[in-house]
Amino acid sequence: MAVQTLNDSEIKTFVADWYRALDRHDPIEEVEPYLVPQGLTMTFPEGTLRGLADFRGWYKTVTHRFFDEEHTVTAVDVDWRPDGTASTKVVVNWQARVWDAPAAESTWLGFDAYQTWLVGAREGRPVILSYVVDELKPMPGSASL
């Protein structure tokens, strides 16, 4: 990947757009362009994904499990590295519902997720190179994952 220059505003817009796509459960073909095509790593509490094939499996699982999702970005702190990539600290409030058969009702989930992303540029657009959920803090009253 060639070193390209992005700015803080582009990164912040990119982060917000990513979460809107997740909330809408956009088709995988519309979500993959947010990710680097080779060398991707994503670390979630449930494990580490390596590459787009792992991401596709994860995305299918979460879009079939969680509904009424709402991600609210509360902080984006961009730290530019000498190679032109951005180490980006993201804090997002995630709320969703989940239904586990044969329960009579769905369950509410609410967490503040503290994350570190490495963002680069591809064809002049931001892409996620790596994505780590550093910590999940449950909101009062939230069920556990």
PDB file of C-alpha atoms in Angstrom, residues 16 22 36 54 62 81 107 124:
ATOM      1  CA  ALA A  16     -19.053   7.172  11.730  1.00  0.00           C
ATOM      2  CA  LEU A  22     -23.003  -2.011  10.714  1.00  0.00           C
ATOM      3  CA  VAL A  36      -7.813  -3.559   3.597  1.00  0.00           C
ATOM      4  CA  ASP A  54     -12.726 -14.567   8.570  1.00  0.00           C
ATOM      5  CA  VAL A  62     -23.326 -10.938  14.098  1.00  0.00           C
ATOM      6  CA  ARG A  81       2.405   7.740  12.375  1.00  0.00           C
ATOM      7  CA  THR A 107     -32.544  -9.240  25.763  1.00  0.00           C
ATOM      8  CA  GLY A 124      -7.360   7.809  -1.703  1.00  0.00           C
TER       9      GLY A 124
END
